[in-house]
Amino acid sequence: MPSVDAGAAPAGEAEATADAESTTARKGGFEVRLANFTGPFDLLLGLIAKHKLDVTELALATVTDEFIKYIRRLQELGEGWALDEASEFLVIAATLLDLKAARLLPAGEVEDEEDVALLEARDLLFARLLQYKAFKQLAAHLGETLENEAQRFPRQVALEPHFAALLPELIWRHSPEQFAAVAAKALEPKDTTPPEVGVDHLHGAPVSIKEQAEILGFRLQFGRPLSFRALVADAESTLVVVVRFLALLEMFRDRVVAFEQPAPLSELTVRWTGRPEGWSSENLSEEYETVAAPATQRETDPEEHANE
Amino acid sequence: MSDYEDAVAGLAALGERPGGARAALEAVLMVIDQPASSEELAAGLGLTVAVVDELLAGLQRDYNGYTVNAPGTDADGSPADAGASSAPRGFELRNVAGGWRIYSRPEFSDVVGKFVLDGQTARLTQAALETMAVIAYRQPVSRARVSAIRGVNVDSVVRTLVQRGLVEEAGTDPESGSLLYRSTSYFLERMGIASLEELPPLSPHLPGLEGIEEFFDAERM
Amino acid sequence: MSDYEDAVAGLAALGERPGGARAALEAVLMVIDQPASSEELAAGLGLTVAVVDELLAGLQRDYNGYTVNAPGTDADGSPADAGASSAPRGFELRNVAGGWRIYSRPEFSDVVGKFVLDGQTARLTQAALETMAVIAYRQPVSRARVSAIRGVNVDSVVRTLVQRGLVEEAGTDPESGSLLYRSTSYFLERMGIASLEELPPLSPHLPGLEGIEEFFDAERM
């Protein structure tokens, strides 16, 4: 089903390929007509179909070049191509490239671990591709059925007045102010669901900026100026070093510490400048409070910063 | 007589379909919400008003249970009457205020009334209340837009609000062609306010409204 | 057998009216604005489900244009079939999303479309269809899992499907805590099927299913 209602297309996928098509028309020379692929599997299936290959055949290398050429083209087009999509494409391109490279090697020698891993990667790719193919076929069926069904119009007429009159009188207890509150809540943007980013592969222990600021504050407030090196001497991991540095920046913004560094890359000395009492890490700038306020959120914050 | 030729052409096209022009007319009558005049029906079906009037009369008799041979049936043997039955149906075709619509037969109003009342509550659901709020503050607004704002499909809820007289149709969107809805004077009455201007402003609850507005426009379907 | 007695009493009362129980059922079908199950209809009419099912089947045949003597018609001569006609009507009675409802016949979609302004929604994109398929066959399912199957992020597509009322949230996964999604009854309605079992089976599309299935369960997010 190449004809896709572009008007209703959700952002991302359709836009990227729409751009791609127009560019192809302009530049020419690129043999693959950039159809409206909905993802890497779709593209892969498209290329396999074009070469009349069976998905189950070991001829994927034939389409690898084209696949990678296509990715490169998409990359050149740049904008409108979402990061997560790009990475999916690249993961598959990398797998294909591996497989293609493996085919250039003498056959029949599956001995070392790398070869086994490659075979597993191939099986994984095949399996995912087959699964996707199945759902794509079912999607076509859904599309046809929905289209056929749209030919029928259900009877859903308004209730005849004498029946409507039978309905019990509506109970309405909302004052205009309460109603406005309902409206404000209903009109609040709900689109706060963050895209699901997998963090399973991250194993950093939870480190909180406030917690580290508390430690730093305690050491500086009741002692002499300390070098950054000394302040992080007991840090058990790089993550703690990073978080302590961020905490210092926060404290600097709150004007409770000052820095001294005689020359670039030389020793950084930190000095307490705040009043001796009345400071606590709870007073850190609001920006961090909003990020770190909920107890559950706090744990993941340092990780996020560490990632950046 | 181009009208006549058009009508014949229309009849021919419809005649090839199962049930012919009569069934086409029935199909329309069965799903339209607002009564339609014979002129409107004729225009939509590509038939002359005379032909539509005849078909309408045939359907009316048919639903009322006259048989093909009963008195009052046209003798011209038009295909419209070929399928007429002998027992009245549970519905009837009525011409009300210049428009035709299919209604349930009054003999069964007690049964139908009982069915309609079953499961009806006197209170609006939270979903209905929120939808009402969005319509009141964003009117005139299409269902698609309310759906986008609320993040769920609101078709049946809007129908309930219309049925309850709190919301009414307000023309169509010139761009998308979709129906627009607005609040009714009954809504104002229930809120105890004289006009929409008396609705409390949203700004205190909702800072940065402008940005949100854009956001929803971009997301529009 | 109080059920039976009730049913007989109901039948008797309705039987005295023109068109009888069949017409009463038709009258109710005229006012419902969403599919009604045979149980709901039976309760509203004071008939047994078995009787209502038989009446519904009779009406369905009747609207489709079978004559009384046509094959497939019950031989018991129930009043439901007394008025059956030979030409199909412009509408049909269908069992969709677990309930019965009257629809205009698809042959007249072009004509009816002119009169029904807001009935139809825009077509789904390829991406939306694929996402819908995965959710329909793997429900309840998280977005992450749908993404894994489709190979692309599906957040915005799922949001669109939720707004269109085709998909809804179905709690959270006890392990990962991520939101789960399932298809709605509106999806069944739009598909014209009574339940999810009527979807074509997935297995023929998946070669060598056994091994793969295990494999994907392991991959499950």
XYZ file of C-alpha atoms in Angstrom:
750
model
C 0.000 0.000 0.000
C 2.184 2.801 -1.181
C -0.488 5.459 -0.983
C -0.338 6.749 2.525
C -2.370 9.604 3.832
C 0.448 12.005 4.444
C -1.833 14.517 6.091
C -2.559 12.204 8.976
C 0.927 10.793 9.145
C 2.475 10.950 12.558
C 5.690 12.898 12.661
C 8.959 11.307 11.821
C 8.750 8.315 9.594
C 6.609 9.652 6.810
C 8.224 13.057 6.776
C 11.708 11.686 6.467
C 10.843 9.617 3.454
C 8.758 12.313 1.881
C 11.820 14.527 2.001
C 13.866 11.706 0.614
C 11.620 11.343 -2.394
C 11.743 14.947 -3.345
C 15.512 15.017 -3.065
C 15.819 11.949 -5.208
C 13.772 13.638 -7.851
C 16.041 16.653 -7.730
C 19.399 14.932 -7.740
C 18.511 11.806 -9.679
C 20.988 9.006 -10.208
C 19.914 7.005 -7.184
C 18.304 3.840 -8.484
C 16.213 2.895 -5.469
C 13.016 4.792 -5.595
C 12.614 5.959 -2.031
C 9.177 4.693 -1.207
C 7.462 5.424 2.059
C 9.199 2.856 4.194
C 8.042 2.715 7.759
C 11.300 1.450 9.208
C 14.456 -0.532 8.576
C 12.643 -3.863 8.283
C 10.257 -2.393 5.788
C 13.172 -1.092 3.751
C 14.953 -4.421 3.976
C 11.866 -6.308 2.854
C 11.458 -3.819 0.038
C 14.989 -4.426 -1.162
C 14.621 -8.193 -0.849
C 11.408 -8.069 -2.850
C 13.104 -5.919 -5.473
C 15.788 -8.521 -5.964
C 13.192 -11.284 -5.834
C 14.980 -12.952 -2.950
C 13.477 -15.217 -0.366
C 13.940 -13.765 3.078
C 15.034 -17.136 4.320
C 17.760 -17.404 1.712
C 21.250 -16.487 2.697
C 21.481 -13.814 0.068
C 21.109 -10.803 2.291
C 24.529 -9.569 1.297
C 23.112 -8.780 -2.109
C 20.907 -6.121 -0.644
C 23.382 -4.873 1.926
C 25.027 -2.389 -0.390
C 21.761 -0.865 -1.365
C 20.530 -0.777 2.174
C 23.628 1.069 3.303
C 23.478 3.400 0.337
C 19.925 4.217 1.305
C 20.906 4.891 4.911
C 23.691 7.155 3.761
C 21.244 9.051 1.616
C 18.850 9.423 4.497
C 21.679 10.667 6.665
C 22.643 13.248 4.094
C 19.078 14.486 4.091
C 19.542 14.915 7.788
C 16.672 16.711 9.401
C 13.391 15.052 10.188
C 15.112 11.754 10.729
C 14.622 10.841 14.345
C 17.622 9.691 16.327
C 16.116 6.438 17.516
C 15.062 5.549 13.997
C 18.495 6.350 12.717
C 20.090 4.131 15.318
C 17.757 1.260 14.440
C 18.699 1.610 10.806
C 22.366 1.716 11.731
C 22.159 -1.343 13.956
C 20.713 -3.307 11.082
C 23.127 -1.830 8.580
C 26.013 -2.829 10.832
C 24.665 -6.367 11.165
C 24.267 -6.626 7.409
C 27.747 -5.293 6.878
C 29.131 -7.913 9.258
C 27.285 -10.619 7.416
C 28.530 -9.384 4.103
C 32.098 -9.278 5.387
C 31.703 -12.804 6.730
C 30.679 -14.041 3.299
C 33.953 -12.796 1.867
C 35.818 -15.132 4.201
C 36.388 -18.797 3.399
C 33.237 -20.748 4.178
C 32.823 -23.692 6.501
C 34.942 -22.472 9.356
C 32.707 -21.697 12.222
C 35.062 -22.037 15.079
C 35.872 -18.924 16.968
C 33.439 -17.007 19.078
C 33.149 -14.161 16.628
C 31.791 -16.462 13.952
C 29.234 -17.865 16.336
C 28.194 -14.387 17.378
C 27.838 -13.461 13.741
C 25.596 -16.433 13.092
C 23.500 -15.480 16.088
C 23.239 -11.928 14.822
C 22.133 -13.272 11.456
C 19.504 -15.523 13.011
C 18.278 -12.687 15.155
C 17.992 -10.428 12.146
C 16.196 -13.112 10.131
C 13.817 -13.854 12.951
C 12.972 -10.210 13.500
C 12.577 -9.673 9.795
C 10.264 -12.672 9.461
C 8.220 -11.515 12.391
C 7.958 -8.046 10.949
C 6.966 -9.499 7.593
C 4.102 -11.371 9.260
C 2.810 -8.238 10.928
C 3.177 -6.262 7.742
C 0.953 -8.774 5.976
C -1.582 -8.549 8.770
C -1.406 -4.765 8.621
C -2.320 -4.965 4.951
C -5.280 -7.120 5.901
C -6.325 -4.626 8.588
C -6.027 -1.792 6.119
C -8.216 -3.527 3.559
C -10.814 -4.502 6.131
C -10.959 -1.021 7.624
C -11.324 0.459 4.182
C -14.119 -1.920 3.195
C -15.865 -1.366 6.489
C -15.702 2.392 6.018
C -18.193 1.881 3.182
C -20.829 1.120 5.785
C -22.347 3.845 7.890
C -23.847 2.909 11.238
C -27.231 4.262 12.197
C -26.475 6.605 15.076
C -29.240 9.150 14.957
C -30.072 11.491 17.791
C -32.723 10.303 20.174
C -36.239 11.242 19.117
C -37.389 14.208 21.195
C -40.035 12.293 23.120
C -37.442 9.728 24.189
C -34.889 12.386 25.031
C -37.533 13.935 27.283
C -37.624 10.695 29.267
C -33.987 11.045 30.320
C -33.611 11.993 33.971
C -32.840 15.640 34.605
C -29.119 16.157 34.661
C -27.524 16.665 38.038
C -25.052 19.528 37.722
C -23.156 20.498 40.831
C -20.183 22.325 39.387
C -19.760 26.015 40.042
C -18.175 28.045 37.219
C -14.902 28.038 39.170
C -14.919 24.276 39.623
C -15.773 23.885 35.976
C -12.861 26.147 35.039
C -10.588 23.965 37.150
C -11.795 20.890 35.267
C -11.128 22.712 31.996
C -7.658 23.777 33.080
C -6.811 20.203 33.970
C -8.297 18.831 30.758
C -6.406 21.373 28.635
C -3.094 20.744 30.352
C -0.675 19.225 27.883
C -0.608 15.526 28.643
C 2.169 14.800 26.292
C 4.702 14.483 29.069
C 5.289 10.794 28.486
C 8.985 10.708 27.789
C 10.060 8.414 25.021
C 11.089 5.141 26.562
C 14.849 5.161 26.715
C 16.345 1.907 27.838
C 18.666 2.378 30.807
C 19.100 -1.281 31.632
C 22.608 -1.196 30.255
C 23.601 1.516 32.723
C 24.788 0.257 36.039
C 25.852 3.376 37.884
C 24.983 3.492 41.559
C 22.476 6.232 42.303
C 24.324 9.414 43.215
C 22.448 12.560 44.074
C 23.680 16.073 43.576
C 22.098 17.242 46.798
C 23.685 14.479 48.752
C 27.131 15.287 47.374
C 26.564 19.011 47.879
C 25.794 18.271 51.495
C 29.125 16.448 51.895
C 31.059 19.203 50.117
C 29.285 21.897 52.085
C 30.126 20.221 55.351
C 33.836 19.920 54.472
C 34.223 23.465 53.164
C 32.070 25.263 55.662
C 34.009 24.121 58.665
C 37.472 23.938 57.239
C 40.000 25.755 55.114
C 39.854 26.016 51.305
C 40.369 22.673 49.605
C 41.534 21.665 46.179
C 39.106 19.861 43.894
C 41.542 16.969 43.887
C 41.230 16.752 47.686
C 37.453 17.062 47.536
C 37.132 14.069 45.263
C 39.956 12.034 46.762
C 37.498 9.699 48.450
C 35.148 9.405 45.465
C 34.503 5.718 44.832
C 33.676 6.185 41.152
C 33.941 8.599 38.251
C 30.235 9.163 38.613
C 30.729 10.604 42.093
C 33.501 12.865 40.774
C 31.189 14.146 38.056
C 28.312 14.672 40.440
C 30.534 16.486 42.948
C 31.705 18.771 40.181
C 28.102 19.516 39.215
C 27.269 20.092 42.869
C 30.108 22.612 43.110
C 28.781 24.463 40.072
C 25.406 24.628 41.733
C 26.913 25.900 44.961
C 28.891 28.469 43.002
C 25.702 29.702 41.450
C 24.215 29.969 44.902
C 27.259 32.043 45.859
C 28.321 29.880 48.735
C 31.650 28.860 47.189
C 34.333 30.567 45.123
C 36.926 29.045 42.818
C 40.568 29.877 42.327
C 42.626 28.532 39.483
C 45.901 30.352 38.750
C 46.332 28.840 35.278
C 44.381 26.630 32.906
C 44.500 22.972 34.020
C 46.261 23.881 37.249
C 44.977 23.041 40.691
C 41.401 24.221 41.355
C 40.888 25.538 44.848
C 37.445 25.822 46.371
C 36.715 28.255 49.164
C 33.576 28.678 51.273
C 32.098 32.183 50.874
C 28.616 31.700 52.249
C 27.503 32.597 55.695
C 28.567 29.996 58.194
C 25.025 29.064 59.108
C 21.719 28.759 57.418
C 22.915 26.950 54.309
C 21.831 23.489 53.404
C 21.779 21.540 50.201
C 17.999 21.879 50.272
C 18.516 25.515 49.210
C 20.191 24.649 45.947
C 18.923 26.521 42.939
C 15.382 25.863 41.859
C 16.354 24.385 38.575
C 17.767 21.405 40.342
C 14.923 21.169 42.719
C 12.498 20.671 39.905
C 14.640 18.011 38.380
C 15.583 16.287 41.562
C 12.545 16.847 43.724
C 10.632 13.543 43.440
C 12.342 10.829 45.424
C 12.197 8.340 42.570
C 13.521 10.814 40.058
C 16.457 11.793 42.182
C 18.095 8.452 41.796
C 18.290 8.621 38.060
C 19.403 12.212 37.770
C 23.133 11.721 38.140
C 23.005 9.012 35.533
C 21.369 11.325 33.102
C 23.967 13.954 33.700
C 26.712 11.428 33.487
C 25.382 10.433 30.095
C 25.501 13.913 28.819
C -35.318 18.085 -20.225
C -31.824 17.705 -18.853
C -33.288 17.080 -15.399
C -35.082 14.077 -16.712
C -32.009 12.757 -18.490
C -29.917 13.214 -15.368
C -32.531 11.380 -13.402
C -32.571 8.498 -15.834
C -28.787 8.314 -15.805
C -28.844 8.310 -12.027
C -31.488 5.626 -11.935
C -29.509 3.479 -14.315
C -26.412 3.681 -12.174
C -28.310 2.953 -8.985
C -30.397 0.332 -10.713
C -27.351 -1.848 -11.195
C -26.860 -2.130 -7.481
C -28.741 -4.645 -5.330
C -32.097 -3.223 -4.369
C -31.783 -0.396 -6.889
C -32.800 3.211 -6.325
C -35.203 2.235 -3.587
C -32.440 0.612 -1.552
C -30.164 3.607 -2.171
C -32.835 5.892 -0.764
C -33.320 3.563 2.197
C -29.599 3.516 2.855
C -29.545 7.289 3.102
C -32.711 7.527 5.199
C -31.445 4.904 7.623
C -28.295 6.811 8.638
C -29.103 10.517 8.313
C -29.558 12.267 11.612
C -31.350 15.373 10.398
C -34.529 14.998 8.359
C -33.866 15.538 4.627
C -36.298 17.057 2.132
C -37.187 15.242 -1.080
C -35.221 17.921 -2.934
C -32.079 17.208 -0.914
C -32.567 13.482 -1.313
C -33.130 13.858 -5.051
C -29.982 15.940 -5.437
C -27.882 13.465 -3.466
C -29.200 10.443 -5.334
C -29.147 12.034 -8.779
C -32.884 11.453 -9.222
C -35.744 13.803 -9.938
C -37.871 15.007 -7.075
C -40.874 13.284 -8.637
C -39.114 9.914 -8.667
C -37.900 10.377 -5.093
C -41.378 11.364 -3.927
C -42.743 8.217 -5.469
C -40.049 6.060 -3.905
C -40.657 7.720 -0.524
C -44.371 7.049 -0.726
C -43.615 3.446 -1.644
C -41.250 2.985 1.289
C -43.719 4.580 3.652
C -46.442 2.121 2.602
C -43.974 -0.730 2.688
C -42.911 0.033 6.277
C -46.528 0.405 7.281
C -47.164 -3.105 6.074
C -49.312 -2.755 3.009
C -48.813 -5.592 0.587
C -48.176 -5.003 -3.089
C -51.819 -5.647 -3.824
C -53.200 -3.556 -1.014
C -55.250 -0.486 -1.857
C -53.203 2.641 -2.234
C -50.345 0.962 -4.005
C -49.424 2.423 -7.338
C -50.436 0.300 -10.232
C -47.400 1.200 -12.289
C -45.498 -1.690 -10.795
C -42.382 0.351 -10.113
C -39.545 -1.724 -8.707
C -39.821 0.347 -5.574
C -42.719 -1.738 -4.406
C -41.520 -5.136 -5.459
C -40.316 -5.997 -2.004
C -43.244 -4.651 -0.008
C -44.195 -6.825 2.926
C -47.438 -7.611 4.636
C -46.522 -7.018 8.298
C -45.699 -3.518 9.497
C -42.084 -2.930 10.446
C -40.919 -1.586 13.786
C -40.031 1.696 12.124
C -41.813 4.206 9.977
C -40.902 6.905 7.498
C -42.293 10.291 8.467
C -42.263 13.676 6.829
C -41.719 16.127 9.673
C -41.320 19.854 9.086
C -40.516 19.340 5.425
C -37.950 16.585 5.955
C -38.005 12.813 5.848
C -36.565 10.583 8.531
C -37.009 7.077 9.845
C -38.401 6.825 13.374
C -39.256 3.933 15.638
C -42.964 3.129 15.495
C -44.991 4.826 18.271
C -46.716 1.547 19.202
C -43.437 0.467 20.762
C -42.565 3.694 22.527
C -42.925 2.060 25.945
C -40.498 -0.724 25.037
C -38.088 1.679 23.380
C -38.369 4.152 26.257
C -37.534 1.424 28.770
C -34.549 0.412 26.685
C -33.302 3.992 26.365
C -33.621 4.643 30.086
C -31.770 1.472 31.074
C -28.299 2.345 32.184
C -28.829 6.101 31.897
C -27.566 8.137 34.791
C -28.490 11.627 35.851
C -24.886 12.585 36.326
C -22.221 13.311 33.742
C -19.244 10.994 33.784
C -15.810 12.479 34.409
C -15.012 11.900 30.728
C -18.150 13.780 29.683
C -17.418 16.633 32.084
C -13.857 17.049 30.805
C -15.016 16.929 27.203
C -17.674 19.523 28.023
C -14.976 21.719 29.564
C -12.770 21.491 26.490
C -15.675 22.327 24.179
C -16.805 25.226 26.366
C -13.358 26.814 26.388
C -12.284 26.003 22.844
C -15.521 26.393 20.893
C -16.262 26.063 18.072
C -14.187 22.914 17.994
C -14.162 19.629 16.094
C -14.289 16.228 17.748
C -10.877 15.392 16.284
C -9.402 18.399 18.047
C -11.085 17.565 21.359
C -9.734 14.026 20.952
C -6.259 15.402 20.381
C -6.495 17.540 23.500
C -7.937 14.826 25.709
C -5.805 12.076 24.228
C -8.753 9.727 23.789
C -11.534 9.272 21.273
C -14.491 11.431 22.301
C -17.081 10.540 19.648
C -19.555 8.798 21.913
C -19.090 11.283 24.745
C -19.833 14.191 22.406
C -22.947 12.366 21.251
C -24.058 12.067 24.876
C -23.464 15.783 25.431
C -25.490 16.617 22.326
C -28.247 14.304 23.506
C -28.186 16.033 26.872
C -28.591 19.390 25.161
C -25.322 20.747 26.557
C -23.554 20.855 23.214
C -24.749 21.506 19.675
C -23.387 21.464 16.169
C -21.927 24.751 14.947
C -21.314 24.319 11.239
C -18.287 22.772 9.618
C -14.646 23.659 9.649
C -13.894 25.376 6.329
C -10.541 23.614 6.061
C -11.084 20.070 7.234
C -14.824 19.943 6.606
C -15.373 18.309 9.978
C -18.315 19.223 12.163
C -17.758 21.860 14.814
C -19.403 21.906 18.232
C -20.250 24.634 20.701
C -21.963 24.858 24.058
C -25.705 25.603 24.218
C -27.735 28.108 26.148
C -28.919 25.181 28.288
C -25.300 24.756 29.341
C -25.154 28.411 30.418
C -28.384 27.892 32.288
C -27.015 24.887 34.156
C -23.834 26.801 34.959
C -25.888 29.677 36.239
C -24.214 32.248 34.013
C -25.668 34.637 31.466
C -23.015 34.354 28.773
C -19.787 32.604 27.904
C -17.842 35.694 28.957
C -18.771 34.860 32.516
C -16.827 31.616 32.391
C -13.849 32.072 34.698
C -10.649 32.669 32.739
C -8.275 29.744 32.554
C -5.049 31.701 32.797
C -4.551 31.486 36.560
C -4.664 27.706 36.343
C -2.745 27.415 33.160
C 0.288 29.580 32.512
C 1.740 29.720 29.021
C -1.484 28.924 27.241
C -0.270 30.257 23.908
C 2.411 27.663 23.493
C -0.055 24.917 24.211
C -2.345 26.273 21.560
C 0.369 25.937 18.952
C 1.222 22.505 20.172
C -2.277 21.241 19.527
C -2.526 22.921 16.187
C 0.601 21.163 15.081
C -0.767 17.868 16.226
C -4.072 18.330 14.495
C -5.280 15.464 12.424
C -39.046 -22.323 34.077
C -39.695 -18.720 34.937
C -37.464 -17.586 32.100
C -39.694 -19.289 29.643
C -42.866 -17.940 31.225
C -41.487 -14.434 31.198
C -40.575 -14.843 27.599
C -44.032 -16.069 26.715
C -45.648 -13.253 28.651
C -43.381 -10.768 26.853
C -44.160 -12.324 23.516
C -47.853 -12.255 24.204
C -47.853 -8.590 25.106
C -45.723 -7.652 22.117
C -47.607 -10.063 19.922
C -50.772 -8.019 20.204
C -49.133 -5.062 18.555
C -48.740 -4.611 14.806
C -45.669 -6.480 13.627
C -45.283 -8.306 16.941
C -42.014 -9.017 18.685
C -40.079 -8.706 15.469
C -41.268 -5.121 14.970
C -40.575 -4.330 18.636
C -36.997 -5.469 18.147
C -36.752 -3.354 15.011
C -38.099 -0.349 16.895
C -35.353 -0.696 19.518
C -32.694 -1.160 16.846
C -33.785 2.201 15.423
C -32.774 4.190 18.495
C -29.537 2.566 19.653
C -26.404 4.516 18.835
C -23.925 1.768 19.652
C -23.973 -1.988 19.214
C -26.434 -3.728 21.571
C -25.880 -7.359 22.568
C -28.666 -9.924 22.290
C -28.661 -10.049 26.101
C -29.315 -6.309 26.373
C -31.973 -6.483 23.696
C -33.614 -9.493 25.352
C -33.687 -7.743 28.733
C -35.176 -4.594 27.210
C -37.865 -6.483 25.330
C -38.659 -9.016 28.045
C -37.784 -11.917 25.753
C -35.324 -14.761 26.113
C -31.940 -14.445 24.472
C -32.734 -17.470 22.308
C -35.884 -15.837 20.952
C -34.078 -12.565 20.320
C -31.234 -14.365 18.565
C -33.731 -16.053 16.304
C -35.541 -12.779 15.577
C -32.204 -11.066 14.838
C -31.181 -13.825 12.450
C -34.557 -13.509 10.750
C -34.223 -9.735 10.371
C -30.714 -10.119 9.059
C -31.880 -12.514 6.338
C -34.888 -10.345 5.656
C -32.785 -7.204 5.121
C -30.410 -9.166 2.926
C -33.301 -10.045 0.671
C -33.887 -13.728 1.155
C -37.435 -14.738 0.420
C -39.462 -16.850 2.832
C -38.869 -19.910 0.719
C -35.231 -19.350 0.057
C -32.753 -21.922 1.348
C -31.392 -21.103 4.768
C -34.652 -19.747 6.076
C -35.974 -21.413 9.183
C -38.776 -23.814 8.437
C -40.563 -23.153 11.709
C -42.491 -20.336 10.131
C -41.685 -17.906 12.912
C -43.354 -14.538 12.470
C -39.890 -13.081 12.025
C -39.810 -14.315 8.498
C -43.367 -13.580 7.499
C -42.493 -10.273 5.912
C -39.246 -11.273 4.244
C -38.800 -9.667 0.878
C -37.001 -10.703 -2.256
C -34.968 -7.552 -2.902
C -32.237 -6.549 -0.462
C -32.915 -3.466 1.606
C -30.608 -0.456 1.614
C -29.450 -1.347 5.105
C -28.186 -4.390 6.912
C -28.126 -5.747 10.442
C -24.720 -6.837 11.671
C -23.174 -8.340 14.768
C -20.174 -6.135 15.440
C -18.023 -5.659 18.548
C -20.261 -7.963 20.528
C -23.486 -6.201 19.605
C -26.068 -5.724 16.892
C -26.455 -2.583 14.885
C -28.004 -1.289 11.669
C -25.656 -0.131 8.907
C -26.223 1.281 5.469
C -25.245 -1.212 2.794
C -21.696 -0.732 1.438
C -22.932 -0.619 -2.160
C -24.350 2.828 -1.473
C -21.357 4.321 0.343
C -20.911 7.031 -2.298
C -24.515 8.177 -2.051
C -24.713 7.950 1.742
C -21.353 9.684 2.115
C -22.881 12.828 0.643
C -25.356 12.986 3.495
C -23.218 11.878 6.400
C -20.730 14.623 7.061
C -18.757 13.472 10.002
C -19.011 9.746 9.884
C -15.711 8.817 8.382
C -12.268 9.312 9.769
C -9.113 9.683 7.772
C -7.304 6.581 6.627
C -4.581 5.168 8.803
C -1.000 5.495 7.620
C 1.072 2.423 6.891
C 2.979 2.983 10.130
C -0.269 3.208 12.088
C -1.643 0.059 10.481
C 1.487 -1.927 11.317
C 1.466 -0.678 14.890
C -2.241 -1.458 15.151
C -1.590 -4.985 13.889
C 1.128 -5.642 16.462
C -1.052 -4.315 19.293
C -4.101 -6.291 18.133
C -2.164 -9.567 17.995
C 0.161 -9.099 20.957
C -2.094 -7.337 23.437
C -1.643 -6.335 26.140
C 1.690 -5.040 24.925
C 4.110 -2.247 25.815
C 5.295 0.375 23.355
C 8.833 -0.895 23.779
C 7.795 -4.321 22.563
C 5.906 -2.899 19.598
C 8.983 -0.824 18.794
C 11.150 -3.931 18.949
C 8.918 -5.730 16.469
C 8.581 -2.809 14.069
C 12.179 -1.688 14.398
C 11.234 1.941 14.937
C 10.022 4.105 17.765
C 6.214 3.974 17.910
C 5.408 6.552 20.594
C 3.696 9.095 18.371
C 1.897 6.440 16.336
C 0.488 4.830 19.483
C -0.657 8.251 20.669
C -2.508 8.755 17.398
C -4.163 5.354 17.709
C -5.258 6.181 21.257
C -6.701 9.497 20.084
C -8.561 7.748 17.326
C -10.052 5.430 19.941
C -8.623 2.302 18.323
C -6.225 1.559 21.162
C -6.404 2.129 24.903
C -4.194 1.775 27.925
C -4.439 -1.550 29.716
C -2.563 -1.132 32.977
C 1.139 -1.515 33.527
C 3.480 -4.414 33.133
C 4.105 -5.826 36.624
C 7.787 -6.401 35.851
C 8.955 -3.412 33.848
C 6.286 -1.000 35.021
C 5.753 0.209 31.468
C 2.287 1.046 30.169
C 0.478 -1.683 28.283
C -1.917 -1.161 25.385
C -4.812 -3.134 23.931
C -7.313 -2.699 21.128
C -10.724 -1.190 21.905
C -14.230 -2.297 21.052
C -14.318 0.634 18.630
C -11.522 -1.124 16.767
C -13.739 -4.204 16.477
C -16.565 -1.973 15.293
C -14.395 -0.401 12.627
C -13.184 -3.844 11.573
C -16.761 -5.083 11.415
C -16.001 -8.105 13.589
C -17.707 -9.333 16.734
C -14.579 -10.261 18.693
C -10.811 -10.544 18.424
C -11.151 -14.236 17.616
C -12.400 -13.230 14.199
C -9.054 -11.709 13.302
C -7.210 -13.965 10.867
C -4.677 -16.148 12.671
C -1.119 -14.930 12.914
C 0.585 -18.302 12.574
C 0.290 -18.834 8.800
C 2.208 -15.623 8.337
C 5.035 -16.777 10.544
C 7.148 -19.548 9.017
C 8.819 -21.937 11.446
C 6.836 -20.489 14.268
C 7.797 -22.792 17.133
C 11.425 -21.838 17.527
C 10.859 -18.213 16.743
C 8.047 -17.873 19.222
C 10.251 -18.987 22.110
C 12.937 -16.767 20.850
C 10.716 -13.708 20.941
C 9.406 -14.483 24.342
C 12.966 -14.390 25.517
C 13.380 -11.059 23.813
C 10.236 -9.715 25.373
C 10.594 -6.356 27.024
